[in-house]
Amino acid sequence: MLEHRISDWDNAYTNGANIAGGDRWPAAWVEPARAFRDALSAEGRARLDIVYGDRPRNRLDLFLPSTPPKGLVVFVHGGYWKAFDKSFWSHLAAGPIGHGYAVAMPSYTLSPEIRIGGIVREVGAAIGKAAALVDGPLMLTGHSAGGHLASRMASATTPLSPEVTGRIRHVVSISGVHDLRPLMRTAMNETLAIDEAEALTESPALLRPMDNARLTCWVGGGERAEFLRQSALLANVWIGLGAATSLVVEPDRHHFSIIDGLCDPEHPLSRTLVVE
């Protein structure tokens, strides 16, 4: 009989130090994102820094296909709720745009200035703003902490309006963190300040899915064991609560390379996200 126990919670949720060449990121995303923004801006297909709230980081970018949009994809960035902004990820819009969908990418206020529950409400406001700008079906996706935020939008206690939730066709959580309780054991919780009450109200795996939820948890085969477990956890729990779920473990991908599929319209990740 094998027993499994985690003794070092910080290491369990540390990605860069456990990836060969992991110090390349996040810098490796900066130039592709800038080049993509510049190219679409030159074509008149980028609307940058759209205001959706009162705080300085309550801004989103909207990227448009060359034809009238079939619908809207919203990508929510990661960074453990305490790092990065929308500017690192613009190039990931290429895949959905290649299928004819507009893509919105919001920034949000970061911890410790705000609690995770507050970030959830901000992301809900950003999605509401973007949905008012683009008609049609809505797909939500996010990476790491952004996977948490995207799947949180599809829970029964979503901050989204009924009009917006009625448009959601698919949620894809990429290497998401769906149960916040383990993070209470990490040093980063000095910044995040997650307590038991917040973990219970903001963890998708501890909440019921909204009616007719459709969820895919997508994770890299080379990721930390906790990210594989967190993805399997949500897919497993929500299918037992009436949602349609799937779990995809993509071989030879780690926590940083797993999002590359969104750059390519023909990659299975992009195709899965917008499947009709």
PDB file of C-alpha atoms in Angstrom:
ATOM      1  CA  MET A   1       0.000   0.000   0.000  1.00  0.00           C
ATOM      2  CA  LEU A   2       1.308   3.457  -0.961  1.00  0.00           C
ATOM      3  CA  GLU A   3       0.611   6.486   1.162  1.00  0.00           C
ATOM      4  CA  HIS A   4       0.881  10.012  -0.180  1.00  0.00           C
ATOM      5  CA  ARG A   5       1.449  13.038   2.003  1.00  0.00           C
ATOM      6  CA  ILE A   6       2.651  16.552   1.174  1.00  0.00           C
ATOM      7  CA  SER A   7       5.252  17.842   3.618  1.00  0.00           C
ATOM      8  CA  ASP A   8       6.428  20.935   1.694  1.00  0.00           C
ATOM      9  CA  TRP A   9       3.399  22.913   0.556  1.00  0.00           C
ATOM     10  CA  ASP A  10       5.469  25.757  -0.857  1.00  0.00           C
ATOM     11  CA  ASN A  11       7.322  23.373  -3.160  1.00  0.00           C
ATOM     12  CA  ALA A  12       4.069  21.674  -4.143  1.00  0.00           C
ATOM     13  CA  TYR A  13       2.792  24.952  -5.613  1.00  0.00           C
ATOM     14  CA  THR A  14       6.105  26.299  -6.942  1.00  0.00           C
ATOM     15  CA  ASN A  15       6.360  26.069 -10.721  1.00  0.00           C
ATOM     16  CA  GLY A  16       9.371  27.939 -12.123  1.00  0.00           C
ATOM     17  CA  ALA A  17      11.978  26.323  -9.892  1.00  0.00           C
ATOM     18  CA  ASN A  18      10.671  22.878 -10.842  1.00  0.00           C
ATOM     19  CA  ILE A  19      10.758  23.442 -14.625  1.00  0.00           C
ATOM     20  CA  ALA A  20      13.982  23.112 -16.600  1.00  0.00           C
ATOM     21  CA  GLY A  21      14.728  26.590 -17.903  1.00  0.00           C
ATOM     22  CA  GLY A  22      11.797  27.930 -15.920  1.00  0.00           C
ATOM     23  CA  ASP A  23      13.515  31.281 -15.447  1.00  0.00           C
ATOM     24  CA  ARG A  24      12.643  32.092 -19.091  1.00  0.00           C
ATOM     25  CA  TRP A  25       9.141  32.945 -17.969  1.00  0.00           C
ATOM     26  CA  PRO A  26       7.383  35.370 -17.670  1.00  0.00           C
ATOM     27  CA  ALA A  27       9.787  37.335 -19.892  1.00  0.00           C
ATOM     28  CA  ALA A  28       9.211  34.874 -22.760  1.00  0.00           C
ATOM     29  CA  TRP A  29       5.600  36.060 -23.053  1.00  0.00           C
ATOM     30  CA  VAL A  30       6.283  39.792 -23.217  1.00  0.00           C
ATOM     31  CA  GLU A  31       7.476  40.230 -26.806  1.00  0.00           C
ATOM     32  CA  PRO A  32       4.940  37.884 -28.500  1.00  0.00           C
ATOM     33  CA  ALA A  33       2.151  39.654 -26.601  1.00  0.00           C
ATOM     34  CA  ARG A  34       3.400  43.120 -27.581  1.00  0.00           C
ATOM     35  CA  ALA A  35       3.843  42.144 -31.243  1.00  0.00           C
ATOM     36  CA  PHE A  36       0.324  40.706 -31.381  1.00  0.00           C
ATOM     37  CA  ARG A  37      -1.179  43.847 -29.821  1.00  0.00           C
ATOM     38  CA  ASP A  38       0.725  46.086 -32.216  1.00  0.00           C
ATOM     39  CA  ALA A  39      -0.333  44.047 -35.251  1.00  0.00           C
ATOM     40  CA  LEU A  40      -4.029  44.064 -34.365  1.00  0.00           C
ATOM     41  CA  SER A  41      -3.911  47.727 -33.363  1.00  0.00           C
ATOM     42  CA  ALA A  42      -2.466  48.583 -36.781  1.00  0.00           C
ATOM     43  CA  GLU A  43      -5.415  46.748 -38.363  1.00  0.00           C
ATOM     44  CA  GLY A  44      -7.966  48.511 -36.161  1.00  0.00           C
ATOM     45  CA  ARG A  45      -8.894  45.240 -34.445  1.00  0.00           C
ATOM     46  CA  ALA A  46      -7.688  46.019 -30.902  1.00  0.00           C
ATOM     47  CA  ARG A  47      -9.553  48.106 -28.343  1.00  0.00           C
ATOM     48  CA  LEU A  48      -7.184  48.600 -25.429  1.00  0.00           C
ATOM     49  CA  ASP A  49      -7.753  49.660 -21.822  1.00  0.00           C
ATOM     50  CA  ILE A  50     -11.542  49.586 -21.825  1.00  0.00           C
ATOM     51  CA  VAL A  51     -12.681  50.675 -18.352  1.00  0.00           C
ATOM     52  CA  TYR A  52     -14.945  48.264 -16.455  1.00  0.00           C
ATOM     53  CA  GLY A  53     -14.629  49.537 -12.874  1.00  0.00           C
ATOM     54  CA  ASP A  54     -13.327  52.254 -10.572  1.00  0.00           C
ATOM     55  CA  ARG A  55      -9.909  50.871  -9.627  1.00  0.00           C
ATOM     56  CA  PRO A  56      -6.773  51.630 -11.670  1.00  0.00           C
ATOM     57  CA  ARG A  57      -6.369  48.039 -12.907  1.00  0.00           C
ATOM     58  CA  ASN A  58     -10.022  47.659 -13.894  1.00  0.00           C
ATOM     59  CA  ARG A  59      -9.195  47.653 -17.589  1.00  0.00           C
ATOM     60  CA  LEU A  60      -9.614  45.099 -20.337  1.00  0.00           C
ATOM     61  CA  ASP A  61      -8.335  44.660 -23.888  1.00  0.00           C
ATOM     62  CA  LEU A  62     -10.659  43.463 -26.630  1.00  0.00           C
ATOM     63  CA  PHE A  63      -9.279  41.801 -29.767  1.00  0.00           C
ATOM     64  CA  LEU A  64     -11.518  41.334 -32.781  1.00  0.00           C
ATOM     65  CA  PRO A  65     -11.519  38.928 -35.733  1.00  0.00           C
ATOM     66  CA  SER A  66     -11.491  40.277 -39.287  1.00  0.00           C
ATOM     67  CA  THR A  67     -15.182  39.371 -39.715  1.00  0.00           C
ATOM     68  CA  PRO A  68     -18.166  40.021 -37.390  1.00  0.00           C
ATOM     69  CA  PRO A  69     -17.546  37.987 -34.199  1.00  0.00           C
ATOM     70  CA  LYS A  70     -19.301  34.654 -33.766  1.00  0.00           C
ATOM     71  CA  GLY A  71     -19.194  35.251 -30.025  1.00  0.00           C
ATOM     72  CA  LEU A  72     -16.816  36.129 -27.202  1.00  0.00           C
ATOM     73  CA  VAL A  73     -13.953  34.389 -25.382  1.00  0.00           C
ATOM     74  CA  VAL A  74     -12.703  35.852 -22.095  1.00  0.00           C
ATOM     75  CA  PHE A  75      -9.217  34.873 -20.934  1.00  0.00           C
ATOM     76  CA  VAL A  76      -8.344  35.520 -17.264  1.00  0.00           C
ATOM     77  CA  HIS A  77      -4.643  35.626 -16.424  1.00  0.00           C
ATOM     78  CA  GLY A  78      -2.894  33.857 -13.571  1.00  0.00           C
ATOM     79  CA  GLY A  79      -0.063  34.794 -11.222  1.00  0.00           C
ATOM     80  CA  TYR A  80      -1.474  33.486  -7.925  1.00  0.00           C
ATOM     81  CA  TRP A  81      -3.840  36.503  -7.723  1.00  0.00           C
ATOM     82  CA  LYS A  82      -0.806  38.692  -6.879  1.00  0.00           C
ATOM     83  CA  ALA A  83       1.167  39.170 -10.105  1.00  0.00           C
ATOM     84  CA  PHE A  84       0.967  40.100 -13.812  1.00  0.00           C
ATOM     85  CA  ASP A  85      -1.599  41.958 -15.882  1.00  0.00           C
ATOM     86  CA  LYS A  86      -3.346  41.592 -19.235  1.00  0.00           C
ATOM     87  CA  SER A  87      -0.321  42.751 -21.245  1.00  0.00           C
ATOM     88  CA  PHE A  88       1.549  39.426 -20.865  1.00  0.00           C
ATOM     89  CA  TRP A  89      -1.034  37.307 -22.666  1.00  0.00           C
ATOM     90  CA  SER A  90      -2.345  39.158 -25.742  1.00  0.00           C
ATOM     91  CA  HIS A  91      -0.889  36.620 -28.200  1.00  0.00           C
ATOM     92  CA  LEU A  92      -3.055  33.873 -26.673  1.00  0.00           C
ATOM     93  CA  ALA A  93      -6.037  35.479 -28.396  1.00  0.00           C
ATOM     94  CA  ALA A  94      -4.784  34.233 -31.781  1.00  0.00           C
ATOM     95  CA  GLY A  95      -6.372  30.789 -31.484  1.00  0.00           C
ATOM     96  CA  PRO A  96      -9.948  31.871 -30.725  1.00  0.00           C
ATOM     97  CA  ILE A  97      -9.694  34.789 -33.171  1.00  0.00           C
ATOM     98  CA  GLY A  98      -8.740  32.271 -35.846  1.00  0.00           C
ATOM     99  CA  HIS A  99     -12.123  30.647 -35.273  1.00  0.00           C
ATOM    100  CA  GLY A 100     -13.937  33.963 -35.629  1.00  0.00           C
ATOM    101  CA  TYR A 101     -14.387  34.898 -31.951  1.00  0.00           C
ATOM    102  CA  ALA A 102     -13.577  38.154 -30.202  1.00  0.00           C
ATOM    103  CA  VAL A 103     -11.302  37.833 -27.175  1.00  0.00           C
ATOM    104  CA  ALA A 104     -11.381  39.965 -24.027  1.00  0.00           C
ATOM    105  CA  MET A 105      -8.477  39.989 -21.560  1.00  0.00           C
ATOM    106  CA  PRO A 106      -8.956  41.863 -18.276  1.00  0.00           C
ATOM    107  CA  SER A 107      -6.517  42.986 -15.635  1.00  0.00           C
ATOM    108  CA  TYR A 108      -7.708  43.055 -12.034  1.00  0.00           C
ATOM    109  CA  THR A 109      -6.578  44.419  -8.681  1.00  0.00           C
ATOM    110  CA  LEU A 110      -3.902  42.229  -7.114  1.00  0.00           C
ATOM    111  CA  SER A 111      -3.415  40.892  -3.599  1.00  0.00           C
ATOM    112  CA  PRO A 112      -2.631  42.108  -0.976  1.00  0.00           C
ATOM    113  CA  GLU A 113      -4.570  45.212  -2.017  1.00  0.00           C
ATOM    114  CA  ILE A 114      -7.683  43.069  -2.416  1.00  0.00           C
ATOM    115  CA  ARG A 115      -8.919  39.692  -1.206  1.00  0.00           C
ATOM    116  CA  ILE A 116      -9.653  36.876  -3.626  1.00  0.00           C
ATOM    117  CA  GLY A 117     -13.379  37.390  -3.176  1.00  0.00           C
ATOM    118  CA  GLY A 118     -12.925  40.947  -4.373  1.00  0.00           C
ATOM    119  CA  ILE A 119     -10.996  39.759  -7.433  1.00  0.00           C
ATOM    120  CA  VAL A 120     -13.884  37.404  -8.210  1.00  0.00           C
ATOM    121  CA  ARG A 121     -16.276  40.353  -8.225  1.00  0.00           C
ATOM    122  CA  GLU A 122     -13.933  42.405 -10.421  1.00  0.00           C
ATOM    123  CA  VAL A 123     -13.582  39.624 -12.971  1.00  0.00           C
ATOM    124  CA  GLY A 124     -17.359  39.271 -12.989  1.00  0.00           C
ATOM    125  CA  ALA A 125     -17.661  42.984 -13.772  1.00  0.00           C
ATOM    126  CA  ALA A 126     -15.068  42.676 -16.546  1.00  0.00           C
ATOM    127  CA  ILE A 127     -16.934  39.782 -18.151  1.00  0.00           C
ATOM    128  CA  GLY A 128     -20.191  41.716 -17.908  1.00  0.00           C
ATOM    129  CA  LYS A 129     -18.601  44.708 -19.644  1.00  0.00           C
ATOM    130  CA  ALA A 130     -17.095  42.598 -22.426  1.00  0.00           C
ATOM    131  CA  ALA A 131     -20.352  40.689 -22.913  1.00  0.00           C
ATOM    132  CA  ALA A 132     -22.164  43.985 -23.437  1.00  0.00           C
ATOM    133  CA  LEU A 133     -19.756  44.811 -26.263  1.00  0.00           C
ATOM    134  CA  VAL A 134     -19.916  41.492 -28.143  1.00  0.00           C
ATOM    135  CA  ASP A 135     -23.046  39.454 -28.829  1.00  0.00           C
ATOM    136  CA  GLY A 136     -23.325  35.693 -29.116  1.00  0.00           C
ATOM    137  CA  PRO A 137     -22.136  32.704 -27.101  1.00  0.00           C
ATOM    138  CA  LEU A 138     -19.594  33.223 -24.345  1.00  0.00           C
ATOM    139  CA  MET A 139     -16.606  31.014 -23.535  1.00  0.00           C
ATOM    140  CA  LEU A 140     -14.549  31.564 -20.380  1.00  0.00           C
ATOM    141  CA  THR A 141     -10.988  30.399 -19.889  1.00  0.00           C
ATOM    142  CA  GLY A 142      -8.081  31.198 -17.615  1.00  0.00           C
ATOM    143  CA  HIS A 143      -4.687  29.912 -16.561  1.00  0.00           C
ATOM    144  CA  SER A 144      -3.633  28.897 -13.043  1.00  0.00           C
ATOM    145  CA  ALA A 145      -5.265  31.469 -10.716  1.00  0.00           C
ATOM    146  CA  GLY A 146      -7.137  32.565 -13.827  1.00  0.00           C
ATOM    147  CA  GLY A 147      -8.468  29.019 -14.126  1.00  0.00           C
ATOM    148  CA  HIS A 148      -9.841  29.406 -10.620  1.00  0.00           C
ATOM    149  CA  LEU A 149     -11.481  32.704 -11.587  1.00  0.00           C
ATOM    150  CA  ALA A 150     -12.959  31.362 -14.825  1.00  0.00           C
ATOM    151  CA  SER A 151     -14.466  28.285 -13.162  1.00  0.00           C
ATOM    152  CA  ARG A 152     -15.661  30.393 -10.219  1.00  0.00           C
ATOM    153  CA  MET A 153     -17.804  32.301 -12.739  1.00  0.00           C
ATOM    154  CA  ALA A 154     -19.625  29.054 -13.559  1.00  0.00           C
ATOM    155  CA  SER A 155     -20.513  28.249  -9.955  1.00  0.00           C
ATOM    156  CA  ALA A 156     -24.009  28.631  -8.556  1.00  0.00           C
ATOM    157  CA  THR A 157     -22.856  31.715  -6.601  1.00  0.00           C
ATOM    158  CA  THR A 158     -21.404  33.426  -9.658  1.00  0.00           C
ATOM    159  CA  PRO A 159     -21.231  37.239  -9.618  1.00  0.00           C
ATOM    160  CA  LEU A 160     -22.435  37.257 -13.240  1.00  0.00           C
ATOM    161  CA  SER A 161     -25.964  38.320 -14.137  1.00  0.00           C
ATOM    162  CA  PRO A 162     -28.493  35.729 -15.344  1.00  0.00           C
ATOM    163  CA  GLU A 163     -28.348  37.331 -18.794  1.00  0.00           C
ATOM    164  CA  VAL A 164     -24.596  36.720 -19.014  1.00  0.00           C
ATOM    165  CA  THR A 165     -24.607  33.230 -17.483  1.00  0.00           C
ATOM    166  CA  GLY A 166     -27.278  32.239 -19.983  1.00  0.00           C
ATOM    167  CA  ARG A 167     -24.789  32.913 -22.751  1.00  0.00           C
ATOM    168  CA  ILE A 168     -21.952  30.772 -21.329  1.00  0.00           C
ATOM    169  CA  ARG A 169     -21.345  27.783 -23.593  1.00  0.00           C
ATOM    170  CA  HIS A 170     -18.088  26.426 -22.207  1.00  0.00           C
ATOM    171  CA  VAL A 171     -15.566  27.033 -19.424  1.00  0.00           C
ATOM    172  CA  VAL A 172     -11.991  25.801 -19.821  1.00  0.00           C
ATOM    173  CA  SER A 173      -9.818  25.964 -16.713  1.00  0.00           C
ATOM    174  CA  ILE A 174      -6.157  25.607 -17.708  1.00  0.00           C
ATOM    175  CA  SER A 175      -4.028  24.324 -14.814  1.00  0.00           C
ATOM    176  CA  GLY A 176      -6.521  25.876 -12.439  1.00  0.00           C
ATOM    177  CA  VAL A 177      -6.462  26.011  -8.641  1.00  0.00           C
ATOM    178  CA  HIS A 178      -9.966  24.938  -7.647  1.00  0.00           C
ATOM    179  CA  ASP A 179      -9.642  24.290  -3.908  1.00  0.00           C
ATOM    180  CA  LEU A 180      -8.007  27.204  -2.091  1.00  0.00           C
ATOM    181  CA  ARG A 181      -7.555  25.437   1.238  1.00  0.00           C
ATOM    182  CA  PRO A 182      -4.081  23.969   0.483  1.00  0.00           C
ATOM    183  CA  LEU A 183      -2.753  27.463  -0.260  1.00  0.00           C
ATOM    184  CA  MET A 184      -3.454  28.412   3.341  1.00  0.00           C
ATOM    185  CA  ARG A 185      -0.432  26.224   4.176  1.00  0.00           C
ATOM    186  CA  THR A 186       1.950  28.137   1.875  1.00  0.00           C
ATOM    187  CA  ALA A 187       4.113  31.173   2.536  1.00  0.00           C
ATOM    188  CA  MET A 188       2.280  33.075  -0.199  1.00  0.00           C
ATOM    189  CA  ASN A 189      -0.755  33.173   2.069  1.00  0.00           C
ATOM    190  CA  GLU A 190       0.985  35.971   3.949  1.00  0.00           C
ATOM    191  CA  THR A 191       0.034  37.999   0.863  1.00  0.00           C
ATOM    192  CA  LEU A 192      -3.219  36.292  -0.116  1.00  0.00           C
ATOM    193  CA  ALA A 193      -4.634  36.120   3.445  1.00  0.00           C
ATOM    194  CA  ILE A 194      -7.002  33.263   2.568  1.00  0.00           C
ATOM    195  CA  ASP A 195      -8.898  32.073   5.626  1.00  0.00           C
ATOM    196  CA  GLU A 196     -11.209  29.106   6.048  1.00  0.00           C
ATOM    197  CA  ALA A 197     -14.340  31.156   5.412  1.00  0.00           C
ATOM    198  CA  GLU A 198     -13.007  32.575   2.145  1.00  0.00           C
ATOM    199  CA  ALA A 199     -11.753  29.200   0.997  1.00  0.00           C
ATOM    200  CA  LEU A 200     -15.223  27.740   1.503  1.00  0.00           C
ATOM    201  CA  THR A 201     -16.988  30.521  -0.399  1.00  0.00           C
ATOM    202  CA  GLU A 202     -14.489  31.014  -3.239  1.00  0.00           C
ATOM    203  CA  SER A 203     -13.265  27.487  -4.097  1.00  0.00           C
ATOM    204  CA  PRO A 204     -15.107  26.146  -7.175  1.00  0.00           C
ATOM    205  CA  ALA A 205     -14.518  22.557  -6.038  1.00  0.00           C
ATOM    206  CA  LEU A 206     -16.455  23.317  -2.851  1.00  0.00           C
ATOM    207  CA  LEU A 207     -19.357  24.970  -4.685  1.00  0.00           C
ATOM    208  CA  ARG A 208     -22.170  23.739  -6.862  1.00  0.00           C
ATOM    209  CA  PRO A 209     -21.924  24.458 -10.590  1.00  0.00           C
ATOM    210  CA  MET A 210     -24.476  26.704 -12.221  1.00  0.00           C
ATOM    211  CA  ASP A 211     -27.270  24.989 -14.136  1.00  0.00           C
ATOM    212  CA  ASN A 212     -26.175  23.436 -17.433  1.00  0.00           C
ATOM    213  CA  ALA A 213     -22.488  24.054 -16.713  1.00  0.00           C
ATOM    214  CA  ARG A 214     -20.041  22.672 -19.235  1.00  0.00           C
ATOM    215  CA  LEU A 215     -16.459  22.470 -17.974  1.00  0.00           C
ATOM    216  CA  THR A 216     -13.128  21.237 -19.290  1.00  0.00           C
ATOM    217  CA  CYS A 217     -10.118  21.045 -16.984  1.00  0.00           C
ATOM    218  CA  TRP A 218      -6.942  21.123 -19.108  1.00  0.00           C
ATOM    219  CA  VAL A 219      -3.568  20.467 -17.497  1.00  0.00           C
ATOM    220  CA  GLY A 220      -0.052  19.519 -18.562  1.00  0.00           C
ATOM    221  CA  GLY A 221       1.279  16.022 -18.042  1.00  0.00           C
ATOM    222  CA  GLY A 222       4.571  17.483 -16.783  1.00  0.00           C
ATOM    223  CA  GLU A 223       3.021  19.722 -14.121  1.00  0.00           C
ATOM    224  CA  ARG A 224       3.341  19.579 -10.375  1.00  0.00           C
ATOM    225  CA  ALA A 225       1.237  16.825  -8.860  1.00  0.00           C
ATOM    226  CA  GLU A 226      -0.978  19.347  -7.085  1.00  0.00           C
ATOM    227  CA  PHE A 227      -2.072  20.938 -10.364  1.00  0.00           C
ATOM    228  CA  LEU A 228      -2.940  17.541 -11.796  1.00  0.00           C
ATOM    229  CA  ARG A 229      -4.903  16.760  -8.632  1.00  0.00           C
ATOM    230  CA  GLN A 230      -6.667  20.115  -8.594  1.00  0.00           C
ATOM    231  CA  SER A 231      -7.807  19.663 -12.208  1.00  0.00           C
ATOM    232  CA  ALA A 232      -9.041  16.124 -11.654  1.00  0.00           C
ATOM    233  CA  LEU A 233     -10.771  17.239  -8.460  1.00  0.00           C
ATOM    234  CA  LEU A 234     -13.032  19.848 -10.032  1.00  0.00           C
ATOM    235  CA  ALA A 235     -13.921  17.702 -13.038  1.00  0.00           C
ATOM    236  CA  ASN A 236     -14.805  14.850 -10.711  1.00  0.00           C
ATOM    237  CA  VAL A 237     -16.808  16.857  -8.168  1.00  0.00           C
ATOM    238  CA  TRP A 238     -18.824  18.836 -10.687  1.00  0.00           C
ATOM    239  CA  ILE A 239     -19.818  15.847 -12.796  1.00  0.00           C
ATOM    240  CA  GLY A 240     -21.388  14.470  -9.610  1.00  0.00           C
ATOM    241  CA  LEU A 241     -23.352  17.707  -9.253  1.00  0.00           C
ATOM    242  CA  GLY A 242     -24.879  17.651 -12.715  1.00  0.00           C
ATOM    243  CA  ALA A 243     -22.333  19.471 -14.854  1.00  0.00           C
ATOM    244  CA  ALA A 244     -20.903  18.128 -18.113  1.00  0.00           C
ATOM    245  CA  THR A 245     -17.162  17.869 -17.471  1.00  0.00           C
ATOM    246  CA  SER A 246     -14.005  16.534 -19.025  1.00  0.00           C
ATOM    247  CA  LEU A 247     -10.374  16.289 -17.964  1.00  0.00           C
ATOM    248  CA  VAL A 248      -7.550  16.593 -20.497  1.00  0.00           C
ATOM    249  CA  VAL A 249      -3.940  15.890 -19.502  1.00  0.00           C
ATOM    250  CA  GLU A 250      -1.803  17.157 -22.381  1.00  0.00           C
ATOM    251  CA  PRO A 251       1.475  15.204 -22.616  1.00  0.00           C
ATOM    252  CA  ASP A 252       4.860  16.931 -22.431  1.00  0.00           C
ATOM    253  CA  ARG A 253       3.475  20.262 -21.226  1.00  0.00           C
ATOM    254  CA  HIS A 254       4.439  22.059 -18.033  1.00  0.00           C
ATOM    255  CA  HIS A 255       2.727  24.885 -16.186  1.00  0.00           C
ATOM    256  CA  PHE A 256       4.065  27.592 -18.477  1.00  0.00           C
ATOM    257  CA  SER A 257       3.945  25.837 -21.856  1.00  0.00           C
ATOM    258  CA  ILE A 258       0.403  24.518 -21.341  1.00  0.00           C
ATOM    259  CA  ILE A 259      -1.135  27.795 -22.563  1.00  0.00           C
ATOM    260  CA  ASP A 260       0.772  27.795 -25.872  1.00  0.00           C
ATOM    261  CA  GLY A 261      -2.080  25.928 -27.537  1.00  0.00           C
ATOM    262  CA  LEU A 262      -4.201  29.070 -27.401  1.00  0.00           C
ATOM    263  CA  CYS A 263      -1.847  30.715 -29.908  1.00  0.00           C
ATOM    264  CA  ASP A 264      -2.805  28.223 -32.638  1.00  0.00           C
ATOM    265  CA  PRO A 265      -6.363  27.954 -33.984  1.00  0.00           C
ATOM    266  CA  GLU A 266      -5.759  24.307 -34.918  1.00  0.00           C
ATOM    267  CA  HIS A 267      -4.351  23.215 -31.565  1.00  0.00           C
ATOM    268  CA  PRO A 268      -6.741  20.951 -29.614  1.00  0.00           C
ATOM    269  CA  LEU A 269      -6.894  23.467 -26.753  1.00  0.00           C
ATOM    270  CA  SER A 270      -8.177  26.248 -29.021  1.00  0.00           C
ATOM    271  CA  ARG A 271     -10.544  23.915 -30.831  1.00  0.00           C
ATOM    272  CA  THR A 272     -11.914  22.538 -27.554  1.00  0.00           C
ATOM    273  CA  LEU A 273     -12.485  25.992 -26.145  1.00  0.00           C
ATOM    274  CA  VAL A 274     -14.711  27.154 -28.994  1.00  0.00           C
ATOM    275  CA  VAL A 275     -16.306  23.839 -29.981  1.00  0.00           C
ATOM    276  CA  GLU A 276     -20.002  24.281 -30.801  1.00  0.00           C
TER     277      GLU A 276
END
